[in-house]
mmCIF file of C-alpha atoms in Angstrom:
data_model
loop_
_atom_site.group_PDB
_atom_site.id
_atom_site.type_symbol
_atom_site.label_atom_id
_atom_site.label_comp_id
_atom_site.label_asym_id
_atom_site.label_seq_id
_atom_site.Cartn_x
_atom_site.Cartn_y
_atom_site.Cartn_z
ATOM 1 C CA UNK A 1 56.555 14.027 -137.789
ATOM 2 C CA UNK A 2 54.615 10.798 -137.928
ATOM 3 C CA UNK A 3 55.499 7.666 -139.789
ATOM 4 C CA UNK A 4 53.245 8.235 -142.407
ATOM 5 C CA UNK A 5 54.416 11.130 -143.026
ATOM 6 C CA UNK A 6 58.262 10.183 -142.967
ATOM 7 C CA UNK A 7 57.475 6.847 -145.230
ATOM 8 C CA UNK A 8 55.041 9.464 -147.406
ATOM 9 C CA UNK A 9 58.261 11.751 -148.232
ATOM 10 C CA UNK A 10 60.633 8.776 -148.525
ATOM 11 C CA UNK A 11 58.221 6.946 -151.131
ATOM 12 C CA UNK A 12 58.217 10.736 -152.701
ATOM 13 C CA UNK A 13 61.624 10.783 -152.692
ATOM 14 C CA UNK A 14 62.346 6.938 -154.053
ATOM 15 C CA UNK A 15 59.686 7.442 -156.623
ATOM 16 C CA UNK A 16 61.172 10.382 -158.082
ATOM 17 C CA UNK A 17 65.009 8.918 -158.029
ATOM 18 C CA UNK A 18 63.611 5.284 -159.930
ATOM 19 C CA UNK A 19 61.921 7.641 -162.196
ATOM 20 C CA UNK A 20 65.509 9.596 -162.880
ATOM 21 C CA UNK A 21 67.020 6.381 -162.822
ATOM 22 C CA UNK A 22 69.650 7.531 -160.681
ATOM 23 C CA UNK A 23 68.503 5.512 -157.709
ATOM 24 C CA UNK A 24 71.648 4.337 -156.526
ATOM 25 C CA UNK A 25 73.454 7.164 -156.714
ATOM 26 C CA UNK A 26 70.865 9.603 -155.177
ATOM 27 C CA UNK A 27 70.261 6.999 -152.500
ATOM 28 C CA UNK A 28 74.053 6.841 -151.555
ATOM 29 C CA UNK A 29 74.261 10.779 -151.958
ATOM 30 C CA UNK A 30 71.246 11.031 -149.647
ATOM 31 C CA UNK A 31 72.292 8.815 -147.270
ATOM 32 C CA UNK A 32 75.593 10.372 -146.927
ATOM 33 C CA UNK A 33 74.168 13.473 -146.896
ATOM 34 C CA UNK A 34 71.957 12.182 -143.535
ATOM 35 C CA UNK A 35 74.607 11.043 -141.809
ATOM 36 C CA UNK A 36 77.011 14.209 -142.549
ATOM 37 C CA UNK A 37 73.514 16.529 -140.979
ATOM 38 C CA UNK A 38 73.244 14.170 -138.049
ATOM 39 C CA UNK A 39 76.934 14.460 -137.026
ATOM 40 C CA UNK A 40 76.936 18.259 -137.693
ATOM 41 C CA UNK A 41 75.677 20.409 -135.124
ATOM 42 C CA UNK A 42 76.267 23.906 -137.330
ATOM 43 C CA UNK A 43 74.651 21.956 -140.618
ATOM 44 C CA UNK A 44 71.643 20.789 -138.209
ATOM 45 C CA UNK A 45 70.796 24.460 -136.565
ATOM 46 C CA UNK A 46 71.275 26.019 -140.097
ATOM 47 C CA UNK A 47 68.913 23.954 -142.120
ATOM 48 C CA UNK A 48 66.267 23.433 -138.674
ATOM 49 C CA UNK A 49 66.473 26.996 -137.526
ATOM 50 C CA UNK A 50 62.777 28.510 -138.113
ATOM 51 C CA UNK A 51 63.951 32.356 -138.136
ATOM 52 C CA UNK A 52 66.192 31.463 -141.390
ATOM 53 C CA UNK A 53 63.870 31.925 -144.389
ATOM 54 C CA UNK A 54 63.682 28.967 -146.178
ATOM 55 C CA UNK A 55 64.886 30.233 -149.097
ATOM 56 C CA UNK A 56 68.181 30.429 -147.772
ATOM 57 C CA UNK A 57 67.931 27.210 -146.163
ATOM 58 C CA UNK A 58 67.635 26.073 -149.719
ATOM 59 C CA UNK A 59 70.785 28.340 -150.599
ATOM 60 C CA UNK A 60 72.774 26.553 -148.366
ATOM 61 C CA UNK A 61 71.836 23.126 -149.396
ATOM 62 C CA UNK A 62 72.748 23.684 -152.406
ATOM 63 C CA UNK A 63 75.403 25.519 -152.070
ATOM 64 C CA UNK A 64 76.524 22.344 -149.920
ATOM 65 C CA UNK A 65 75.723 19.691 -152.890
ATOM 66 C CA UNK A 66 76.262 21.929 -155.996
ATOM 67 C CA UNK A 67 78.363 20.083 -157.900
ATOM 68 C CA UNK A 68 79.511 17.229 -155.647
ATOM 69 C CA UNK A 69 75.998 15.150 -156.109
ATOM 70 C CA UNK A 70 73.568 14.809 -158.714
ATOM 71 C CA UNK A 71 71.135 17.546 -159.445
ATOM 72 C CA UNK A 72 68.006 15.334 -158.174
ATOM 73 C CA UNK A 73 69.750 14.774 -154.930
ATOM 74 C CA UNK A 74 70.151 18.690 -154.741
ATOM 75 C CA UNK A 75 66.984 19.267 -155.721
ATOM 76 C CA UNK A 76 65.043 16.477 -152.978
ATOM 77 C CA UNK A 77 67.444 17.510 -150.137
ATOM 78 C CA UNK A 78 66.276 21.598 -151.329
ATOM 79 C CA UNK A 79 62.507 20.024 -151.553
ATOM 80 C CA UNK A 80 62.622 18.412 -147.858
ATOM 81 C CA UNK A 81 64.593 21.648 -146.726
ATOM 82 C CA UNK A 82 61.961 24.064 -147.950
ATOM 83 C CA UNK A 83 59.063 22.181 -146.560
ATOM 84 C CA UNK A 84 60.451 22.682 -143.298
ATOM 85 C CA UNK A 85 61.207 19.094 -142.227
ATOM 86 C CA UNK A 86 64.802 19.228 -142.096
ATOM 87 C CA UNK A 87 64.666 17.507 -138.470
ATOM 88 C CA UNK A 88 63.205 13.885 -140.403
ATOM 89 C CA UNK A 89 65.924 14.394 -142.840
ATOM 90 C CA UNK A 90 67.488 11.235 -141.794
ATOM 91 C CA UNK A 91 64.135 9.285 -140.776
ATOM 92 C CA UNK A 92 62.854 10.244 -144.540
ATOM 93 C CA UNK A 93 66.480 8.973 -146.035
ATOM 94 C CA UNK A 94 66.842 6.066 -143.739
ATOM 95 C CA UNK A 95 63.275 4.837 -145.356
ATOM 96 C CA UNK A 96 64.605 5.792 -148.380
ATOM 97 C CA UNK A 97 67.256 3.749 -148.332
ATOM 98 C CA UNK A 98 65.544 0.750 -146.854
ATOM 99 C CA UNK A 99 62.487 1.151 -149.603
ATOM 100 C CA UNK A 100 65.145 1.216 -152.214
ATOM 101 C CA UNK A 101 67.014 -2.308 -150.334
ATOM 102 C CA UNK A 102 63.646 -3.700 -150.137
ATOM 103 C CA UNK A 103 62.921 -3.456 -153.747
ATOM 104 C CA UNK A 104 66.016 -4.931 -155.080
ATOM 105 C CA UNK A 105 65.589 -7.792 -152.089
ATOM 106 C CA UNK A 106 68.480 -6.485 -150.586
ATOM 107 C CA UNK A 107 69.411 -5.609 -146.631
ATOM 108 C CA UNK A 108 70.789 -2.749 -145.519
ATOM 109 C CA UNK A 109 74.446 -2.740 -144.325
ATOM 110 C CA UNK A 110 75.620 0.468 -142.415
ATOM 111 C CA UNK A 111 79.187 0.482 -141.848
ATOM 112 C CA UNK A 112 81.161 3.054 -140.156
ATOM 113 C CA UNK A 113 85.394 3.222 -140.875
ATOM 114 C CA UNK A 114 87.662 5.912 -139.764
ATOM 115 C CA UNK A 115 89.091 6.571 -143.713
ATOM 116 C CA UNK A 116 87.218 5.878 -147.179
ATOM 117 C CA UNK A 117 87.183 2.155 -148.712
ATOM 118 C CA UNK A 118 88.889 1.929 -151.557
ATOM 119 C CA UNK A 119 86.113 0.127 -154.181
ATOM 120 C CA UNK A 120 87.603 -3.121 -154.014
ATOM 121 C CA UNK A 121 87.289 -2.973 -149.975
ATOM 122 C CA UNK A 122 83.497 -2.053 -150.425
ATOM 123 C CA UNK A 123 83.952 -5.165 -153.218
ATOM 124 C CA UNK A 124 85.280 -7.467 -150.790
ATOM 125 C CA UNK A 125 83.707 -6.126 -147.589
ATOM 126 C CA UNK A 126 80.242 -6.764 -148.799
ATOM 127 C CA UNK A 127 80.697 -10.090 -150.243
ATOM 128 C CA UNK A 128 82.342 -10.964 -146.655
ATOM 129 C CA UNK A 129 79.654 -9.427 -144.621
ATOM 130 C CA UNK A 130 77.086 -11.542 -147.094
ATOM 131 C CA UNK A 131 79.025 -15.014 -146.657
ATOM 132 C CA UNK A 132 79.008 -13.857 -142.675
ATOM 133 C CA UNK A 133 75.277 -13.139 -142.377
ATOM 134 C CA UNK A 134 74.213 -14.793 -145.799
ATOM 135 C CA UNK A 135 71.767 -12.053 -146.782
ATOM 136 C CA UNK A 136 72.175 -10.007 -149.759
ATOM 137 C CA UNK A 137 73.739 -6.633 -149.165
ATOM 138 C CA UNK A 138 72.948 -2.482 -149.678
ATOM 139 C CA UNK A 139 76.415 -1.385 -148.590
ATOM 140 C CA UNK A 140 76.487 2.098 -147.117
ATOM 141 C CA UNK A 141 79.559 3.275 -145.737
ATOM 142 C CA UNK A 142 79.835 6.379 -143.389
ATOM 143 C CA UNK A 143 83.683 7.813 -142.785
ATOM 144 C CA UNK A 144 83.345 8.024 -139.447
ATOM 145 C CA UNK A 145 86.713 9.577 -137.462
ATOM 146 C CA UNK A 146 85.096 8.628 -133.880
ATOM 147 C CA UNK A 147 85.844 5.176 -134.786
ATOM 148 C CA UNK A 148 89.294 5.895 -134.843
ATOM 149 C CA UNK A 149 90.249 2.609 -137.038
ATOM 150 C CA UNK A 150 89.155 -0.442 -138.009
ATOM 151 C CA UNK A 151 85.278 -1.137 -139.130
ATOM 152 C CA UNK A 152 81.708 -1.347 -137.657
ATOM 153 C CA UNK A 153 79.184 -3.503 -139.469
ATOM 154 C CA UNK A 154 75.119 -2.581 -138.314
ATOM 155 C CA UNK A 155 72.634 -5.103 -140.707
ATOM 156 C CA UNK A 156 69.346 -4.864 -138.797
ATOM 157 C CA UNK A 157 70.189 -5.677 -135.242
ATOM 158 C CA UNK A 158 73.609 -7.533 -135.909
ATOM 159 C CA UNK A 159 76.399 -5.524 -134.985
ATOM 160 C CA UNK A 160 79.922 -6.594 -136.031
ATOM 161 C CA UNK A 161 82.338 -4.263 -134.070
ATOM 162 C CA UNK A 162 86.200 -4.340 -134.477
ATOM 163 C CA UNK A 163 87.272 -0.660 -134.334
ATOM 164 C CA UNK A 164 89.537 0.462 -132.449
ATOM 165 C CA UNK A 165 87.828 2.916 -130.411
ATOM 166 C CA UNK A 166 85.181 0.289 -129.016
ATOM 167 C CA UNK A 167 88.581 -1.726 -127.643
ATOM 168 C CA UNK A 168 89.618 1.678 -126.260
ATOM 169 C CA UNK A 169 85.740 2.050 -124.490
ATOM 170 C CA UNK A 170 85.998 -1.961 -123.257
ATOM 171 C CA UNK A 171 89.864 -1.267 -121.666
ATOM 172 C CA UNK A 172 88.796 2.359 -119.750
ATOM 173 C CA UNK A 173 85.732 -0.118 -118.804
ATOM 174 C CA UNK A 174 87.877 -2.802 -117.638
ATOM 175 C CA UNK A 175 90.279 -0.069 -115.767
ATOM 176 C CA UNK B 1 29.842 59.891 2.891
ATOM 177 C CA UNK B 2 31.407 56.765 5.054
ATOM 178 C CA UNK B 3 29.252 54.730 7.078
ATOM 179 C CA UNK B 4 31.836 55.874 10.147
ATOM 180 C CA UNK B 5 32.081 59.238 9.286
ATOM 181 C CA UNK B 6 28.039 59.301 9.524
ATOM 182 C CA UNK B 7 27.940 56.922 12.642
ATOM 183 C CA UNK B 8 30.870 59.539 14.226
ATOM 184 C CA UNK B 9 28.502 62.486 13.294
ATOM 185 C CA UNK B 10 25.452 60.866 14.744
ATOM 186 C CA UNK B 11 27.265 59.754 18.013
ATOM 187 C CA UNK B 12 28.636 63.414 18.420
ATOM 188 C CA UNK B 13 25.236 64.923 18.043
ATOM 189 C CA UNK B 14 23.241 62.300 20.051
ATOM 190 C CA UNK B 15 25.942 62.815 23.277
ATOM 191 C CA UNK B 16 27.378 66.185 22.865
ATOM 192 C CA UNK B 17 28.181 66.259 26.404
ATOM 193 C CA UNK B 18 30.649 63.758 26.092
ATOM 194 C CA UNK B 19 33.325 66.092 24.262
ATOM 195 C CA UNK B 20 32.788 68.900 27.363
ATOM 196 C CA UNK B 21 35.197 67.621 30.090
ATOM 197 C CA UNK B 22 35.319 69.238 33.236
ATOM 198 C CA UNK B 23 36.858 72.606 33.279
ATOM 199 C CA UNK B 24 38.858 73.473 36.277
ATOM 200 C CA UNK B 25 41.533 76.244 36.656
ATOM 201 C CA UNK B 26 44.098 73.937 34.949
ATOM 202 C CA UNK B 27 41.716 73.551 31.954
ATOM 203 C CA UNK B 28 40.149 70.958 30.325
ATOM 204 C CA UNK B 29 41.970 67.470 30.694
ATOM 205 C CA UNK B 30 41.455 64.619 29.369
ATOM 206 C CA UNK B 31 40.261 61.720 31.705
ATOM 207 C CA UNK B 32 43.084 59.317 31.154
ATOM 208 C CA UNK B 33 46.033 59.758 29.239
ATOM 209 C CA UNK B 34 45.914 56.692 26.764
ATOM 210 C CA UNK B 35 41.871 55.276 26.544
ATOM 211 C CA UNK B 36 38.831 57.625 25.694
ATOM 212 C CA UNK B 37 36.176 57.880 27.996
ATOM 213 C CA UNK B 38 34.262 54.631 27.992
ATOM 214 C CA UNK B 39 30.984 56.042 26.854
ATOM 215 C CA UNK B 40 33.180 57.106 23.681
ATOM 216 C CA UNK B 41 34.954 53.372 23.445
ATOM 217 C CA UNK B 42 31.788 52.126 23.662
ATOM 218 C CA UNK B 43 29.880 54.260 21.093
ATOM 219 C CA UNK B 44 32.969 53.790 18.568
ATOM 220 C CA UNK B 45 33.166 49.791 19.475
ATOM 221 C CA UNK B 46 29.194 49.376 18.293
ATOM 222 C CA UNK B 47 29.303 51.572 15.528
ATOM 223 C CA UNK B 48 32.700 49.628 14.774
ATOM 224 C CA UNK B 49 30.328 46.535 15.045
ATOM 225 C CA UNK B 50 28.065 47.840 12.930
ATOM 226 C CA UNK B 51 30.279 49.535 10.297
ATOM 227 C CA UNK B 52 31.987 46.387 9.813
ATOM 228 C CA UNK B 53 28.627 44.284 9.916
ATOM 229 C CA UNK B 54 27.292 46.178 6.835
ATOM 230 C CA UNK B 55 30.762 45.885 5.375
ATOM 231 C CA UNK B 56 30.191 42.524 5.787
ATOM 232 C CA UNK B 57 26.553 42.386 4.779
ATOM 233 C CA UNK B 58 26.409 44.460 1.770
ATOM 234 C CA UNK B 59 30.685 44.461 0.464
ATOM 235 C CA UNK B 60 31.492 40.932 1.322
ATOM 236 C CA UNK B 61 29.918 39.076 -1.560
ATOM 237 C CA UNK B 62 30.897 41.404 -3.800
ATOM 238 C CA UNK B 63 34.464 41.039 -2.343
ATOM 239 C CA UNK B 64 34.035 37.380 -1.806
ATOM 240 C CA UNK B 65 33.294 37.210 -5.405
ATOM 241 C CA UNK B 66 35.612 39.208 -6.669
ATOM 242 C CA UNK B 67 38.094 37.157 -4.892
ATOM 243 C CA UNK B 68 36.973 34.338 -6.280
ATOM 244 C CA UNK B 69 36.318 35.930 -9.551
ATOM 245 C CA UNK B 70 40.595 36.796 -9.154
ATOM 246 C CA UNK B 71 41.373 33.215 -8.290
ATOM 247 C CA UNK B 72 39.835 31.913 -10.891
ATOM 248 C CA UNK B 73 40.895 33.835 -13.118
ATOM 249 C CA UNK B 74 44.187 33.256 -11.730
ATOM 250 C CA UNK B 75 43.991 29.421 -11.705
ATOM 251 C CA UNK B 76 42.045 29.790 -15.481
ATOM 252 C CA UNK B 77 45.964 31.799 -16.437
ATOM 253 C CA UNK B 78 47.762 29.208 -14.188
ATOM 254 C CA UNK B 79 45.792 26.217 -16.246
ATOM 255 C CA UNK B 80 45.984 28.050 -19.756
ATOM 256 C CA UNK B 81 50.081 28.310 -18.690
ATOM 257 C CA UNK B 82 50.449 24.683 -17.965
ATOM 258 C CA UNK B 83 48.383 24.019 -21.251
ATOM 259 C CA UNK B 84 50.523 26.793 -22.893
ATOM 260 C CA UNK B 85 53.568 25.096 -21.203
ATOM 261 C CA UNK B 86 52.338 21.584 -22.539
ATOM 262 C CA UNK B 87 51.488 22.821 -25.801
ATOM 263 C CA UNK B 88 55.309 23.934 -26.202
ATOM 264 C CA UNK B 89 56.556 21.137 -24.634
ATOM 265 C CA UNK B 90 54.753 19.072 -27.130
ATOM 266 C CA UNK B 91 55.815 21.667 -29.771
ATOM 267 C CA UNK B 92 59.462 21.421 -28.838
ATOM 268 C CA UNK B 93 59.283 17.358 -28.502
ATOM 269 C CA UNK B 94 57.441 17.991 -32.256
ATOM 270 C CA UNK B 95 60.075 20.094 -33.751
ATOM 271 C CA UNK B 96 62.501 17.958 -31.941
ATOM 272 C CA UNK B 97 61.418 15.045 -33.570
ATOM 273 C CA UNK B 98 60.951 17.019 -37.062
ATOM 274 C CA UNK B 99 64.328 18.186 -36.447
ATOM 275 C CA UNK B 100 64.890 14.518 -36.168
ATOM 276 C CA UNK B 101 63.443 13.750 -39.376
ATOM 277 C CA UNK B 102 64.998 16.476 -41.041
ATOM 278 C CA UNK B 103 68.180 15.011 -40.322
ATOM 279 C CA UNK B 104 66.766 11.793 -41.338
ATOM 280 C CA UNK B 105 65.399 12.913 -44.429
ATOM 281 C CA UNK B 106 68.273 15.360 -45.235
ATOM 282 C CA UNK B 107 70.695 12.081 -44.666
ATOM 283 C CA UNK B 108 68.435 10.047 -47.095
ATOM 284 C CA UNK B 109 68.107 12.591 -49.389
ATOM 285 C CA UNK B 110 72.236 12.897 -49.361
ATOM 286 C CA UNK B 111 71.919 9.348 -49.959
ATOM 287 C CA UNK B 112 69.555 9.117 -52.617
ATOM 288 C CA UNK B 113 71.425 11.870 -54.481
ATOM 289 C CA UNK B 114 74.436 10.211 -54.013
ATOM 290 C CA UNK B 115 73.441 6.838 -55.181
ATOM 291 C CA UNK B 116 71.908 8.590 -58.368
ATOM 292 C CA UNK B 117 74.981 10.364 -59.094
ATOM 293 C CA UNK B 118 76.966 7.554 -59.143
ATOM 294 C CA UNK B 119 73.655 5.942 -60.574
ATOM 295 C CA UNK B 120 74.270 8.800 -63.514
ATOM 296 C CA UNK B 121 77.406 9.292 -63.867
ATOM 297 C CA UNK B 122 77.844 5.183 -63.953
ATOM 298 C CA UNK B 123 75.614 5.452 -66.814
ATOM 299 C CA UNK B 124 77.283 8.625 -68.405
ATOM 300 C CA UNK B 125 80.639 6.655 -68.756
ATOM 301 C CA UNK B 126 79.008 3.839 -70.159
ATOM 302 C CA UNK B 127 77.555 5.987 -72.954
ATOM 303 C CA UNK B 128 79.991 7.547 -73.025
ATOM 304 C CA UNK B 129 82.246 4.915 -74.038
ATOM 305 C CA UNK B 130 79.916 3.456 -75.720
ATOM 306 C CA UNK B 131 79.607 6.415 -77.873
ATOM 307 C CA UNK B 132 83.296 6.594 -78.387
ATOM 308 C CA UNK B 133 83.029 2.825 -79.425
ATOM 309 C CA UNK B 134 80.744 4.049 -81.768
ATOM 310 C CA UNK B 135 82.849 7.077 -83.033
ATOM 311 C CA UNK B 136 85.543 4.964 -83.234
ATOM 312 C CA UNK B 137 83.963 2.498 -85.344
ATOM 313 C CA UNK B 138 82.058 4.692 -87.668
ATOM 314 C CA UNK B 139 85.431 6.629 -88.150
ATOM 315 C CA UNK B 140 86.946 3.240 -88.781
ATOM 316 C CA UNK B 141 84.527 3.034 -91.210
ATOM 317 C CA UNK B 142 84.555 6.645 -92.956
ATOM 318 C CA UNK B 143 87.973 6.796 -92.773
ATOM 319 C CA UNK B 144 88.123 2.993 -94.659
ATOM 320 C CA UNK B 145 85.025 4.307 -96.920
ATOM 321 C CA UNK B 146 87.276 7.419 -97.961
ATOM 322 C CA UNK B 147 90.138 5.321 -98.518
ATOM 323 C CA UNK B 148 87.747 3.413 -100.746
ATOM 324 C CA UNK B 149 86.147 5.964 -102.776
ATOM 325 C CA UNK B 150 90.019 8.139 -102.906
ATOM 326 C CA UNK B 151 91.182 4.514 -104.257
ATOM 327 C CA UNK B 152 88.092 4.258 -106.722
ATOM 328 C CA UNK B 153 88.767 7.795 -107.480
ATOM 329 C CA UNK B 154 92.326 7.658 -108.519
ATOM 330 C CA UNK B 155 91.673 4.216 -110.480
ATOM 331 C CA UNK B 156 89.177 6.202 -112.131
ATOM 332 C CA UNK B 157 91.508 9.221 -112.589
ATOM 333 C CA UNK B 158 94.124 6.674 -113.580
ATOM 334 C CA UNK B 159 91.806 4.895 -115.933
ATOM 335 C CA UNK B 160 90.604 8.095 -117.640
ATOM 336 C CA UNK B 161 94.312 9.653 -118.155
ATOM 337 C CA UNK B 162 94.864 6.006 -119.259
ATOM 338 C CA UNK B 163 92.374 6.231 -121.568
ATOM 339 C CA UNK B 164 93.166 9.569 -122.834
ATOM 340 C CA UNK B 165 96.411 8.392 -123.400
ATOM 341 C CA UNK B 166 96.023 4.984 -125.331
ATOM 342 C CA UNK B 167 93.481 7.465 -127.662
ATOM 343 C CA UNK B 168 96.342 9.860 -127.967
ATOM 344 C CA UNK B 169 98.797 7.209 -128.512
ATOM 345 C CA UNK B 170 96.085 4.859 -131.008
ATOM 346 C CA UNK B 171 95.944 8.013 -133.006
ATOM 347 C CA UNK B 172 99.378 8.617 -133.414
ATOM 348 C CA UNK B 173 99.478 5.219 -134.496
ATOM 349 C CA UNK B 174 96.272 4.386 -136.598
ATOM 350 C CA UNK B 175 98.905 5.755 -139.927
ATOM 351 C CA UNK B 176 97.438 5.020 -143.181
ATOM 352 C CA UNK B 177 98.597 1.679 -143.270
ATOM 353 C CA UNK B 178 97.325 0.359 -139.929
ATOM 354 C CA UNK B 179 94.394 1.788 -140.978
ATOM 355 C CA UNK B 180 94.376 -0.412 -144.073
ATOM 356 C CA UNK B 181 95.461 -2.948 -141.837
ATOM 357 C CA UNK B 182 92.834 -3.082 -139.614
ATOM 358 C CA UNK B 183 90.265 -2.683 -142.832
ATOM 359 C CA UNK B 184 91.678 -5.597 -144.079
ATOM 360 C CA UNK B 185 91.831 -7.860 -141.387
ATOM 361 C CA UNK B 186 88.002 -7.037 -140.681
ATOM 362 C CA UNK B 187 87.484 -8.090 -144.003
ATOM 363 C CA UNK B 188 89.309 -11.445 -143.358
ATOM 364 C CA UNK B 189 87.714 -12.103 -140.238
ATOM 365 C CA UNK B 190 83.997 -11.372 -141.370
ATOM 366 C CA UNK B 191 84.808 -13.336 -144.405
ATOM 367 C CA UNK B 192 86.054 -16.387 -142.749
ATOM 368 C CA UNK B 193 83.145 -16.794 -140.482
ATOM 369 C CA UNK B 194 79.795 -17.980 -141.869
#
């Protein structure tokens, strides 16, 4: 799909969730939902998979998000689903996500942990990464288990990276 | 018919006479006991003369040259001998002297093929060892290129059970609260540094 496209659906998309006025919590929900369809191989050949009719590929979205996100994040995920571009899912969110930073002047701050922040470590976590980089923050945490422990910070091209399976990766490299 | 045979015939009918000796009551006898009658000598004596004149007239220059015909012919075989005899003589002196340079030739050949088999098989050993020089060295090498690559190998091996194991071990570790931990002091750490 080309980048007009992509940014055409994530404008769609952000449009629709400022006009619910559930922006930040379909933009979270979304952008968890990306990241859960990237690192799931089954999730990514059910919802891409052309012979599946895309009714069903609807079915299973929502049988996915029925009641554990909001009805307009069912209902965009169902909407990208059904027009067949379930392969930009993440490319549509991910401009989702940095439309919606843009607009409240804010940057986007991916970070990966092995186990959920409590919400005073997403508190305190974002108000250190700001003081660190001294840009105003989007937080958006992915549980990650590949990281095995600690935390990975991604805003734009800084990387902060103290988990413990990078140290693993740097020792095998140094062995 | 012989010219004496005819000469005899004419002789006998020209003096028939002559073979009628007196008969007397003995009966014919013969005038003396070793030598005809002289009219007889005589007649035989000139036609003798004359027999052996036209031998000589009319036979001898076919006889003379005949004879000379033979001796030539007998000196041309004598002369074509000595040639023949001077042709092999030059033939055997030739083949002598081939012989001669057989030998030669065979003795320099010897020597040539001797000289370029000690020539070769000079050369042989000095590939040869040079070859083995070779061998040796790039089995040197191999052999210290194996060692290499088995020691890279089993560091690798080591460093991937290694690996394995430190994962195996962090996530027996990583509990709850070193989970926490580590959240915390990545919080601290980020915080601290502006």
């Amino acid at each position: 799909m080309s980048d007009a496209l992509i940014e055409g659906y994530a404008r769609a998309l952000f449009e629709v969730a400022r006009a619910e006025a559930t922006l930040d919590e379909v933009e979270d929900e979304l952008f968890r939902f990306a990241r859960s369809y990237e690192s799931s191989d089954a999730l990514r050949n059910a919802l891409t998979d052309e012979h599946v009719p895309a009714e069903k590929r609807q079915a299973i979205v929502e049988d996915l998000l029925g009641g554990k996100a909001t009805a307009t994040t069912t209902q965009l995920v169902s909407m990208v689903v059904g027009s067949g571009r379930s392969r930009d899912l993440p490319a549509i969110v991910d401009s989702l996500v940095q439309r919606a930073s843009s607009a409240k002047q804010l940057d986007v701050a991916e970070v990966r942990t092995a186990v959920p922040l409590t919400e005073d470590q997403r508190v305190r976590l974002r108000a250190a990464l700001e003081n660190s980089t001294g840009k105003s923050l989007n937080l958006k945490v992915i549980v990650d288990p590949a990281v095995l422990g600690g935390v990975v910070a991604a805003i734009g091209d800084t990387v902060i990276d103290d988990t413990v399976r990078t140290r693993i990766d740097q020792l095998q490299s140094r062995l | 018919m012989s010219l004496l045979a005819t000469a005899s015939l004419v002789l006998t009918r020209a003096f028939p006479a002559s073979e009628e000796v007196p008969f007397d009551d003995a009966g014919y006898h013969t005038e003396h006991w070793l030598f005809a009658p002289t009219w007889e000598t005589i007649i035989a004596s000139a036609a003798s003369i004359i027999v052996f004149t036209a031998i000589y007239k009319f036979a001898g220059p076919t006889i003379k040259k005949a004879m000379s015909d033979r001796t030539a012919g007998i000196q041309a075989e004598l002369d074509d001998s000595a040639a023949a005899k001077s042709d092999a003589e030059a033939e055997a002196v030739r083949i002598r002297q081939a012989k001669g340079d057989i030998d030669s030739e065979r003795s320099r050949l010897y020597a040539e093929a001797d000289a370029q088999a000690t020539a070769l098989l000079a050369d042989g050993r000095e590939r040869l060892d040079a070859e083995m020089a070779e061998l040796e060295v790039r089995a040197d090498a191999e052999i210290a290129s194996a060692a290499d690559r088995s020691a890279d190998e089993l560091r690798a091996e080591i460093a991937r059970y290694s690996s394995d194991a430190v994962e195996l071990i962090a996530q027996d570790a990583l509990d709850d609260a070193t989970q926490q931990e580590l959240i915390e002091s990545f919080i601290s750490r980020v915080g601290a540094s502006s």
